PDB file of C-alpha atoms in Angstrom:
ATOM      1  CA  UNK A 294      -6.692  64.573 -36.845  1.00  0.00           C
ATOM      2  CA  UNK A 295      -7.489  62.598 -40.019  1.00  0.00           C
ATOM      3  CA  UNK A 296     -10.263  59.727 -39.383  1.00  0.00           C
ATOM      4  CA  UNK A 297      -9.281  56.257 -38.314  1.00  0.00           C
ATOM      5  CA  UNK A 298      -9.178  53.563 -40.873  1.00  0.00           C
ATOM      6  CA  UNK A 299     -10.498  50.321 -40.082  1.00  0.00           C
ATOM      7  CA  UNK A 300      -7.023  49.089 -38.903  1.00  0.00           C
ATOM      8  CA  UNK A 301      -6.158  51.976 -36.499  1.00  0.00           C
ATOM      9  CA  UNK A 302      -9.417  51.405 -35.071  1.00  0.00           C
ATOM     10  CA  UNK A 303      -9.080  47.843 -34.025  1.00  0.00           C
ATOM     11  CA  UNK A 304      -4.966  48.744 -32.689  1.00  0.00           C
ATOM     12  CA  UNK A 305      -6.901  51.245 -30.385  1.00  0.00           C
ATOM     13  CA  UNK A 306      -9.642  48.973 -29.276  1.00  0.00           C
ATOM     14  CA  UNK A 307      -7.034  45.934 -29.084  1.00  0.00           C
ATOM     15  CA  UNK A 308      -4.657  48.488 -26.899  1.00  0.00           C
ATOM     16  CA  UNK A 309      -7.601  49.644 -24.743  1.00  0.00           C
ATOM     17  CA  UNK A 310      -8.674  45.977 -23.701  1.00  0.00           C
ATOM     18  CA  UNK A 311      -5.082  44.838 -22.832  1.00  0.00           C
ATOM     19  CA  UNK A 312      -4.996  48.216 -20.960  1.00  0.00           C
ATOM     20  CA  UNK A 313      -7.653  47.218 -18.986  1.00  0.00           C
ATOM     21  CA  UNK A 314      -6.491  43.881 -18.779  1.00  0.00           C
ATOM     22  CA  UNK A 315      -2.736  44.792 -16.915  1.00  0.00           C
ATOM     23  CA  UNK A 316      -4.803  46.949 -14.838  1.00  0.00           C
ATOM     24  CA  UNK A 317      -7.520  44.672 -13.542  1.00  0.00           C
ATOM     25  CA  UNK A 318      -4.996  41.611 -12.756  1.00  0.00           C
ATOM     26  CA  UNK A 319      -2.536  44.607 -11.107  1.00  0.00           C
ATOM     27  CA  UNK A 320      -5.614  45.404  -8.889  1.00  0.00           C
ATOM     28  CA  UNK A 321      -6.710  41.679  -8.437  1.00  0.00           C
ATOM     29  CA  UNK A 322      -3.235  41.308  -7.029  1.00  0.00           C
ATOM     30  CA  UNK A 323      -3.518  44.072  -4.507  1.00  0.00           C
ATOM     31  CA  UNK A 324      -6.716  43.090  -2.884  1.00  0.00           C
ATOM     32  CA  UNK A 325      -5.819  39.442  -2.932  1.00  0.00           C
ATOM     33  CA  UNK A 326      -2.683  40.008  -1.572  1.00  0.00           C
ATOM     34  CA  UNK A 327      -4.447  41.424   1.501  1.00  0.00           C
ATOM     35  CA  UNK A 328      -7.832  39.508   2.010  1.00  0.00           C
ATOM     36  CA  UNK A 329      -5.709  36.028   1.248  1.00  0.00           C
ATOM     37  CA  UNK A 330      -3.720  36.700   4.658  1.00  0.00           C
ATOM     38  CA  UNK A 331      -6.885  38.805   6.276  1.00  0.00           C
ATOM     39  CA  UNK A 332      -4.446  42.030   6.583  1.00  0.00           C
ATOM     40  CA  UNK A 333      -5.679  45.120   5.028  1.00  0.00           C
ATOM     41  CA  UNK A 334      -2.994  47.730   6.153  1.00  0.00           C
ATOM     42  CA  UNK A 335      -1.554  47.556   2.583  1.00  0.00           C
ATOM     43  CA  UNK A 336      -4.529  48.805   1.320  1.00  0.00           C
ATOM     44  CA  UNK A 337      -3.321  52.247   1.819  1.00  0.00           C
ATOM     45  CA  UNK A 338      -0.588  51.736  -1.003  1.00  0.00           C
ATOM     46  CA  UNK A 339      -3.833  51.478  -3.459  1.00  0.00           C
ATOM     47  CA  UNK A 340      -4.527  55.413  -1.967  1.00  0.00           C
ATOM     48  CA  UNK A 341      -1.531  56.509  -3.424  1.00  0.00           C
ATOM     49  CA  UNK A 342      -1.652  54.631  -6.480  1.00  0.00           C
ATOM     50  CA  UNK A 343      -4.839  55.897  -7.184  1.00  0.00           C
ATOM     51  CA  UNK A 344      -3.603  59.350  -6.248  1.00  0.00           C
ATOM     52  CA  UNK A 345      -0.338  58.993  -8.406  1.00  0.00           C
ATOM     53  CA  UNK A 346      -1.381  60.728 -11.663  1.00  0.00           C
ATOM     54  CA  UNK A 347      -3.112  63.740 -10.440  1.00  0.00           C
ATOM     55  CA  UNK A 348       0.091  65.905 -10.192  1.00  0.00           C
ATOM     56  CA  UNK A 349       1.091  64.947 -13.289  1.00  0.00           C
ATOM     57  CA  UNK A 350      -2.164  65.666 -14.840  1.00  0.00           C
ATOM     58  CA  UNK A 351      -2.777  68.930 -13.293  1.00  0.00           C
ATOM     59  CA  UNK A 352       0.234  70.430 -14.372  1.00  0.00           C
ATOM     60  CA  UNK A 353      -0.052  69.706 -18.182  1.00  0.00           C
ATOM     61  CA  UNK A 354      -3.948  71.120 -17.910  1.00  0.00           C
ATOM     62  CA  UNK A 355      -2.343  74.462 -15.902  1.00  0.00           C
ATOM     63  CA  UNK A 356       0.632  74.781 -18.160  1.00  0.00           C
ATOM     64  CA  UNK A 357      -1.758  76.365 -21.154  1.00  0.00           C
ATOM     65  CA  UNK A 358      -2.142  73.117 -22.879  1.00  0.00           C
ATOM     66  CA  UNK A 359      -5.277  73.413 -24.679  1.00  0.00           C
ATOM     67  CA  UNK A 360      -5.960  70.945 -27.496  1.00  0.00           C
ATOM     68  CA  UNK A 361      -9.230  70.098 -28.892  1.00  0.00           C
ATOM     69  CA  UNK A 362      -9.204  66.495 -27.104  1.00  0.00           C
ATOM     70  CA  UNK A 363      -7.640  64.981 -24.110  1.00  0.00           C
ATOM     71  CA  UNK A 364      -5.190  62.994 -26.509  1.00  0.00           C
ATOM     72  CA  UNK A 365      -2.953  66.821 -26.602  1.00  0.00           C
ATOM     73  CA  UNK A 366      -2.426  65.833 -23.111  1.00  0.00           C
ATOM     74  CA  UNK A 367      -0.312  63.000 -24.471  1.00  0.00           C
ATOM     75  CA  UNK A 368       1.855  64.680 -27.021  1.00  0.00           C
ATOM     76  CA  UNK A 369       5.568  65.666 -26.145  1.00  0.00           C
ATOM     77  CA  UNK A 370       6.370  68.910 -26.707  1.00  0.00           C
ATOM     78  CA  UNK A 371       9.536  70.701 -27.848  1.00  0.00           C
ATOM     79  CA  UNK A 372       9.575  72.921 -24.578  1.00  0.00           C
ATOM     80  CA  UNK A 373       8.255  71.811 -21.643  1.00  0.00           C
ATOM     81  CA  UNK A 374       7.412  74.289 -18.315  1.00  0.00           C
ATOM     82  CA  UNK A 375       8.780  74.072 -15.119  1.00  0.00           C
ATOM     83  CA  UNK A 376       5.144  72.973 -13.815  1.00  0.00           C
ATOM     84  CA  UNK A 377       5.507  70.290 -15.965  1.00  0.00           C
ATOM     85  CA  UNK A 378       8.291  68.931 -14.446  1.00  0.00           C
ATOM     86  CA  UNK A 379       6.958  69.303 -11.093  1.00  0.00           C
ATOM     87  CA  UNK A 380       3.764  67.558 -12.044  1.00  0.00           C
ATOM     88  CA  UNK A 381       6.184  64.379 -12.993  1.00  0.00           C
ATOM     89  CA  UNK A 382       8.392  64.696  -9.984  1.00  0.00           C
ATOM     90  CA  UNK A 383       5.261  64.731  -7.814  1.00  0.00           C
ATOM     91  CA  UNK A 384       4.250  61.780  -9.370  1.00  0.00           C
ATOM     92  CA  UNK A 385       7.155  60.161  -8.973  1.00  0.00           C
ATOM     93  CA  UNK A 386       7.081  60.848  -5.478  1.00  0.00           C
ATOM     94  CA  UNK A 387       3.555  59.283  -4.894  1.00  0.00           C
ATOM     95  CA  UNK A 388       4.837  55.830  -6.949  1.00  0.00           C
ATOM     96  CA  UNK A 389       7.864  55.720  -4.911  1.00  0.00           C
ATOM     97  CA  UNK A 390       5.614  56.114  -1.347  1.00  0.00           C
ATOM     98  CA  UNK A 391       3.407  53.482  -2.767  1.00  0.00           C
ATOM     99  CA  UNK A 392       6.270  50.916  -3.104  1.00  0.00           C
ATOM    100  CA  UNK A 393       8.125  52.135  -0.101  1.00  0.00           C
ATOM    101  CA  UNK A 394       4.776  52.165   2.346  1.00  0.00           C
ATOM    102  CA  UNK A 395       4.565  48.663   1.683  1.00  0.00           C
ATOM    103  CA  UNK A 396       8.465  48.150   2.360  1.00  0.00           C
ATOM    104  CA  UNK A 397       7.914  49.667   6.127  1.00  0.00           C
ATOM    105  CA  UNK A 398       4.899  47.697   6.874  1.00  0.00           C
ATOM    106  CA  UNK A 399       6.762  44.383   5.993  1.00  0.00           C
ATOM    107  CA  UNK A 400       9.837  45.569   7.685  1.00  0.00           C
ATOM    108  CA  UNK A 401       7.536  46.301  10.970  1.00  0.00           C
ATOM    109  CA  UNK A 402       6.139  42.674  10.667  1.00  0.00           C
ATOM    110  CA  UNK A 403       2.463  44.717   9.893  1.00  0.00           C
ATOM    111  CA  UNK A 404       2.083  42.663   6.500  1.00  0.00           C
ATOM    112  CA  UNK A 405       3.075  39.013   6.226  1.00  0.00           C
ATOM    113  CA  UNK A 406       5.937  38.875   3.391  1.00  0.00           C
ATOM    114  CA  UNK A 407       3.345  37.062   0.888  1.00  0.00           C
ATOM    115  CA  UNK A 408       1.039  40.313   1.243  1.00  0.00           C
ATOM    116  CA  UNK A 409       4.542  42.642   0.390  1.00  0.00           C
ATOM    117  CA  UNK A 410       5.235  40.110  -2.477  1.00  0.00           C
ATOM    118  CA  UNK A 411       1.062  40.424  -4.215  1.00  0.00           C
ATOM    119  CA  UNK A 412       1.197  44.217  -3.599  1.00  0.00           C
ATOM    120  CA  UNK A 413       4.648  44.708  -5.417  1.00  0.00           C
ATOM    121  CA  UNK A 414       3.878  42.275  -8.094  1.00  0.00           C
ATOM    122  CA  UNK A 415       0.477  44.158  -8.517  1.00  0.00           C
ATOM    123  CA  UNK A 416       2.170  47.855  -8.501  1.00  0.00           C
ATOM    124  CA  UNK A 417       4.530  46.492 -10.679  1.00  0.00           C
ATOM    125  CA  UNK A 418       2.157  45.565 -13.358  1.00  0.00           C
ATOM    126  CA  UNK A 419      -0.127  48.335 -13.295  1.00  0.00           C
ATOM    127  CA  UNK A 420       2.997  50.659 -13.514  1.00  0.00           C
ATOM    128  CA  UNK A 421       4.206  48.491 -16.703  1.00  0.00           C
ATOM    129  CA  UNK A 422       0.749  48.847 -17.753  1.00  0.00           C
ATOM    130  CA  UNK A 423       0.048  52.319 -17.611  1.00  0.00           C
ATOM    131  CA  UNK A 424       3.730  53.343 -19.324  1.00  0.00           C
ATOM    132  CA  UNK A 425       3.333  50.784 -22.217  1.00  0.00           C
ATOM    133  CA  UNK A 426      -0.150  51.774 -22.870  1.00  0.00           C
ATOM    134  CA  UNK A 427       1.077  55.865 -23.061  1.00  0.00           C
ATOM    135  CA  UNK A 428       3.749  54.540 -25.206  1.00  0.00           C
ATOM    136  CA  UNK A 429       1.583  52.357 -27.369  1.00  0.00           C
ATOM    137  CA  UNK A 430      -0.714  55.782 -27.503  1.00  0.00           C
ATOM    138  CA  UNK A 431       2.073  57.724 -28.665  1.00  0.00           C
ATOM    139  CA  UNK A 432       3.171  55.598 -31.566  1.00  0.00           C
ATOM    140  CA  UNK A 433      -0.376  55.349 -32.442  1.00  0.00           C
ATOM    141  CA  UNK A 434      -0.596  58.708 -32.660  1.00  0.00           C
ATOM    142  CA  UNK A 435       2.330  59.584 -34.393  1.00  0.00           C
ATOM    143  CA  UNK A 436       1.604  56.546 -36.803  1.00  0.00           C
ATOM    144  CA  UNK A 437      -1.840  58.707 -37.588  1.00  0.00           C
ATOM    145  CA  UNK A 438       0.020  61.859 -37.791  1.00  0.00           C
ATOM    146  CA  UNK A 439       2.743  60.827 -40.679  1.00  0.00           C
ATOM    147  CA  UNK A 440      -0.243  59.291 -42.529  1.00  0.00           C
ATOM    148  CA  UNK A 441      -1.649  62.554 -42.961  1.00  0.00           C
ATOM    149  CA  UNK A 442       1.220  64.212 -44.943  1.00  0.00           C
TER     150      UNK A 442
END
């Protein structure tokens, strides 16, 4: 990887604070959802949020992929195993148990319908966060990349 001019350098820094950004006001969301109405049951969906990535993570470290840095994690490759497609179904599960866990504690009246309303809004912008700053990543990267030939 060819060194970072002066302009990549403040894209990355620039993408890493709105990053940050989308995810603090996503988790601002969650835990005000629930201390606002004193109900922390929903709480649990932050479990599995947290939890989310691991599969997806796991498999692309198992599947052989070893790059110098963590940003070969990130690349797309022309074949892709069968772990790593398990790693993003997995995943997919745990996002999908987040957003329905909150759906059954609002449908049995265990969460007010302002707590279900902060804790989707808040899952919904971390989620938005976390694709559009892999996607950001990966045209920075490929930016870098066609640079060097």
């Amino acid at each position: 990887m060819a060194a970072l001019d002066q302009g990549n350098i403040i894209k990355v820094v620039l993408l890493l604070i709105c990053c940050a950004f989308g995810l603090s006001l996503g988790m601002i969301l969650l835990i005000l959802g629930c201390a606002l109405w004193n109900n922390w049951w929903a709480l649990f969906a932050i479990c599995l949020y947290l939890f989310a990535p691991i599969p997806d993570l796991l498999a692309k470290i198992l599947s052989g992929v070893r790059g110098s840095s963590i940003d070969e994690l990130f690349v797309d490759k022309p074949s892709v195993s069968l772990g790593e497609h398990m790693g993003a179904f997995f995943t997919a599960v745990l996002a999908t148990l987040a957003i329905g866990l909150i759906c059954i504690l609002l449908h049995a009246n265990v969460i007010p319908w302002q707590t279900f309303l902060f804790q989707l809004a808040g899952g919904l912008i971390i989620g938005v966060t976390i694709v559009g700053g892999l996607a950001a990543h990966r045209v920075l990267m490929f930016r870098n990349k066609s640079t060097e030939i």
